Amino acid sequence: MTSLTLLPSDISTSIALAICAIAFVSGTARGFSGFGSALIFMPLASSVAGPRLVAALLLIIDFVAAAPLLPNAWTHADRKATTVIVAGALVGVPIGTYFLTVLEPVTTRWIISCFVAALLALLLSGWRYHGKDHAALSVGVGGLSGFCSGLAQTGGPPIVAYWLGRPISSVISRANIVLFFGASDFFSLISYWFTGLITIESIKFSLIVGPVYGIGVWFGASLFGKASEQVFRAICYALIAAAVIVGLPALDGILRGG
């Protein structure tokens, strides 16, 4: 089996190389700073390939990459609080998936770009929720994150902004986040599978893109402590902003010389 046999029928070698390059950059951002991979990957990758394919591709890669973290997260997480917020994702993920399956690709790309721009603004603001914990609010945040994940695999910022502001230890909050996304990704896998978004082609393609993403994560992690975290975070924010701009459907003609 050669690498060419792993490519989807509508993906050329040049597009596959572009997606691999995007995966490496987004993986590097994830490895160094712990965030930003989906916010970089989705706008850029969906500008060269169909949003449905790249969302399924990212889901497969991220689920495999995050699976080894789940046992430790299960040990340290506040499982009762996580269960409440996961309940929201159980509703939000199928709704986001539904919109991904019925919307035209161009419309989906506009929504992804707008979503990522809004989430970038949230990250840049440094805002964290410091109010009281309410079950309805937790379910709502989980639902919003689940919707973003189902539509574009970009559910991270709402959860991070909510849980990192809670008066709990960083070990518990990070474990909660990891456990939540383990559940959210599981819901997405089921939802994507039953709607036909996960295909044999997307699974085979992940065998090419996944290792490149993993190398990026390793490379980014190796840079931690060797470069200024503030500078690198600024670079990540700039990359996310650039991904939003490049991913805008309105720029297609300009970028392709039309």
Coordinates of C-alpha atoms in Angstrom, one line a residue:
M1 CA 0.0 0.0 0.0
T2 CA 1.4 3.4 -1.0
S3 CA 0.6 6.8 0.5
L4 CA -1.3 7.7 -2.7
T5 CA -3.8 4.8 -2.1
L6 CA -4.7 6.5 1.2
L7 CA -5.8 9.7 -0.4
P8 CA -9.6 10.4 -0.8
S9 CA -10.6 10.3 -4.5
D10 CA -11.2 14.0 -4.6
I11 CA -8.0 15.0 -2.9
S12 CA -4.9 15.7 -5.1
T13 CA -1.4 15.2 -3.9
S14 CA -0.8 18.9 -3.7
I15 CA -3.9 19.4 -1.6
A16 CA -2.8 16.5 0.7
L17 CA 0.6 18.1 1.1
A18 CA -1.1 21.4 2.0
I19 CA -3.3 19.7 4.6
C20 CA -0.2 18.0 6.1
A21 CA 1.6 21.3 6.3
I22 CA -1.5 22.8 8.0
A23 CA -1.6 19.9 10.4
F24 CA 2.1 20.3 11.3
V25 CA 1.6 24.0 12.1
S26 CA -1.6 23.4 14.1
G27 CA 0.1 20.5 15.9
T28 CA 3.1 22.7 16.8
A29 CA 0.7 25.3 18.3
R30 CA -1.0 22.6 20.3
G31 CA 2.2 21.1 21.5
F32 CA 3.7 24.3 22.8
S33 CA 0.7 26.3 24.1
G34 CA -1.9 23.5 24.6
F35 CA -4.5 25.3 22.4
G36 CA -5.2 26.6 19.0
S37 CA -4.9 23.5 16.8
A38 CA -8.5 23.3 15.7
L39 CA -8.8 27.1 15.4
I40 CA -5.8 27.0 12.9
F41 CA -6.6 23.8 11.2
M42 CA -10.3 24.1 10.4
P43 CA -10.3 27.5 8.6
L44 CA -7.2 26.7 6.6
A45 CA -7.9 23.1 5.7
S46 CA -11.5 23.8 4.8
S47 CA -10.3 26.4 2.3
V48 CA -8.6 23.7 0.3
A49 CA -10.9 20.7 1.0
G50 CA -14.5 20.1 2.0
P51 CA -15.4 21.1 5.5
R52 CA -17.1 17.7 6.1
L53 CA -13.9 15.8 5.3
V54 CA -11.5 18.0 7.3
A55 CA -13.9 18.1 10.3
A56 CA -14.0 14.2 10.3
L57 CA -10.3 14.1 9.7
L58 CA -9.5 16.3 12.7
L59 CA -11.9 14.4 14.9
I60 CA -10.2 11.1 14.2
I61 CA -6.8 12.5 14.7
D62 CA -7.7 14.4 17.9
F63 CA -9.5 11.4 19.4
V64 CA -6.6 9.1 18.9
A65 CA -4.1 11.7 20.2
A66 CA -6.2 12.4 23.4
A67 CA -7.2 8.8 24.3
P68 CA -4.0 8.1 26.3
L69 CA -4.8 11.1 28.5
L70 CA -8.2 9.9 29.6
P71 CA -7.3 7.4 32.4
N72 CA -5.4 10.1 34.3
A73 CA -8.1 12.6 33.7
W74 CA -10.7 10.1 35.1
T75 CA -8.7 9.8 38.3
H76 CA -8.3 13.5 39.0
A77 CA -11.5 15.0 37.5
D78 CA -14.6 16.1 39.3
R79 CA -16.7 13.5 37.6
K80 CA -20.0 14.8 39.0
A81 CA -19.4 18.4 37.6
T82 CA -18.1 16.9 34.3
T83 CA -21.2 14.8 33.9
V84 CA -23.5 17.8 34.1
I85 CA -21.6 19.7 31.4
V86 CA -21.3 16.6 29.3
A87 CA -25.1 16.4 29.3
G88 CA -25.1 19.7 27.3
A89 CA -22.6 18.3 24.8
L90 CA -24.9 15.3 24.3
V91 CA -27.5 17.7 22.9
G92 CA -25.1 20.2 21.2
V93 CA -23.0 17.7 19.2
P94 CA -25.8 16.2 17.2
I95 CA -27.2 19.6 16.4
G96 CA -23.8 20.9 15.2
T97 CA -23.3 17.7 13.2
Y98 CA -26.8 18.1 11.5
F99 CA -25.9 21.6 10.3
L100 CA -22.5 20.3 9.0
T101 CA -24.3 17.7 6.9
V102 CA -27.1 19.9 5.5
L103 CA -25.3 23.3 4.9
E104 CA -23.5 24.1 1.6
P105 CA -19.7 23.9 2.0
V106 CA -19.3 27.7 1.3
T107 CA -21.9 28.5 4.0
T108 CA -20.2 26.2 6.4
R109 CA -16.8 27.9 5.7
W110 CA -18.4 31.3 6.5
I111 CA -19.7 29.9 9.8
I112 CA -16.4 28.3 10.7
S113 CA -14.5 31.6 9.9
C114 CA -17.0 33.6 12.0
F115 CA -16.9 31.1 14.9
V116 CA -13.2 31.0 15.0
A117 CA -13.0 34.8 14.9
A118 CA -15.3 35.0 17.8
L119 CA -13.4 32.3 19.7
L120 CA -10.2 34.1 19.0
A121 CA -11.6 37.3 20.5
L122 CA -12.6 35.3 23.6
L123 CA -9.0 34.0 23.9
L124 CA -7.5 37.4 23.4
S125 CA -9.8 39.0 26.0
G126 CA -8.5 36.6 28.7
W127 CA -12.0 36.5 30.0
R128 CA -12.8 33.7 32.5
Y129 CA -16.1 33.0 34.2
H130 CA -15.8 33.6 38.0
G131 CA -19.4 33.5 39.0
K132 CA -21.3 30.8 40.8
D133 CA -21.7 27.3 39.4
H134 CA -25.2 26.6 38.2
A135 CA -26.4 23.3 36.6
A136 CA -28.3 25.2 33.8
L137 CA -25.2 27.3 33.0
S138 CA -23.0 24.2 32.9
V139 CA -25.4 22.5 30.6
G140 CA -25.5 25.6 28.4
V141 CA -21.8 25.9 28.1
G142 CA -21.5 22.2 27.4
G143 CA -24.2 22.5 24.7
L144 CA -22.4 25.5 23.1
S145 CA -19.1 23.6 23.1
G146 CA -20.8 20.5 21.8
F147 CA -22.4 22.5 18.9
C148 CA -19.1 24.0 18.0
S149 CA -17.5 20.6 18.1
G150 CA -20.2 19.0 16.0
L151 CA -20.1 21.7 13.4
A152 CA -16.3 22.4 13.2
Q153 CA -14.4 20.6 16.0
T154 CA -13.8 24.0 17.6
G155 CA -15.4 23.5 21.0
G156 CA -12.4 24.3 23.2
P157 CA -12.5 28.0 24.1
P158 CA -16.0 28.0 25.7
I159 CA -15.0 25.2 28.0
V160 CA -11.6 26.6 28.8
A161 CA -13.0 30.0 29.6
Y162 CA -15.6 28.5 31.9
W163 CA -13.5 25.9 33.8
L164 CA -10.2 27.7 34.2
G165 CA -12.1 30.5 36.0
R166 CA -13.6 28.1 38.6
P167 CA -12.3 28.2 42.1
I168 CA -10.7 24.7 41.8
S169 CA -7.2 23.5 41.4
S170 CA -5.6 23.6 38.0
V171 CA -5.1 19.8 38.2
I172 CA -8.8 19.2 38.5
S173 CA -9.9 21.8 36.0
R174 CA -7.5 20.4 33.3
A175 CA -8.7 16.9 34.1
N176 CA -12.3 18.0 33.7
I177 CA -11.5 19.6 30.4
V178 CA -9.7 16.5 29.1
L179 CA -12.5 14.2 30.3
F180 CA -15.2 16.5 28.8
F181 CA -13.5 16.4 25.4
G182 CA -13.1 12.6 25.6
A183 CA -16.9 12.4 26.0
S184 CA -17.6 15.1 23.4
D185 CA -15.3 13.4 20.9
F186 CA -17.0 10.1 21.5
F187 CA -20.4 11.7 20.9
S188 CA -19.0 13.3 17.7
L189 CA -17.6 9.9 16.5
I190 CA -21.0 8.3 16.9
S191 CA -22.8 11.3 15.3
Y192 CA -20.4 11.6 12.4
W193 CA -20.5 7.8 11.8
F194 CA -24.3 7.6 11.6
T195 CA -24.5 10.7 9.4
G196 CA -21.9 9.3 7.0
L197 CA -19.2 11.9 7.8
I198 CA -16.7 9.4 8.9
T199 CA -15.8 7.2 5.9
I200 CA -13.2 4.7 5.0
E201 CA -11.5 7.4 3.0
S202 CA -11.3 9.8 5.9
I203 CA -9.9 7.1 8.2
K204 CA -7.3 6.1 5.6
F205 CA -6.4 9.8 5.1
S206 CA -5.9 10.2 8.8
L207 CA -3.1 7.6 8.6
I208 CA -1.2 10.2 6.5
V209 CA -2.1 13.4 8.3
G210 CA -2.2 12.0 11.8
P211 CA 1.5 11.3 12.1
V212 CA 2.4 14.7 10.7
Y213 CA 0.2 16.3 13.3
G214 CA 1.8 14.2 16.0
I215 CA 5.3 15.3 14.9
G216 CA 4.1 18.9 15.1
V217 CA 2.8 18.3 18.6
W218 CA 6.2 16.8 19.6
F219 CA 8.1 19.6 18.0
G220 CA 5.9 22.2 19.7
A221 CA 6.3 20.5 23.1
S222 CA 10.1 20.4 22.6
L223 CA 10.1 24.2 22.2
F224 CA 8.4 24.7 25.5
G225 CA 10.9 26.3 27.9
K226 CA 13.3 27.2 25.1
A227 CA 11.2 30.1 23.8
S228 CA 9.1 32.9 25.4
E229 CA 5.6 31.6 26.1
Q230 CA 4.2 35.1 25.6
V231 CA 5.9 35.4 22.2
F232 CA 4.7 32.0 21.1
R233 CA 1.2 32.6 22.3
A234 CA 1.2 35.8 20.3
I235 CA 2.4 33.9 17.2
C236 CA -0.5 31.4 17.8
Y237 CA -3.0 34.2 18.0
A238 CA -1.6 35.6 14.8
L239 CA -1.8 32.2 13.0
I240 CA -5.4 31.8 14.1
A241 CA -6.2 35.3 12.8
A242 CA -4.4 34.5 9.5
A243 CA -6.3 31.2 9.2
V244 CA -9.6 33.1 9.6
I245 CA -8.7 35.6 6.9
V246 CA -7.3 32.9 4.5
G247 CA -10.3 30.7 5.1
L248 CA -12.8 33.4 4.1
P249 CA -14.7 32.2 1.0
A250 CA -14.9 35.8 -0.2
L251 CA -11.1 35.7 -0.8
D252 CA -11.2 32.6 -3.0
G253 CA -10.9 34.5 -6.3
I254 CA -8.1 36.7 -5.0
L255 CA -6.1 33.8 -3.6
R256 CA -6.5 31.8 -6.7
G257 CA -5.7 34.6 -9.0
G258 CA -9.2 34.9 -10.3

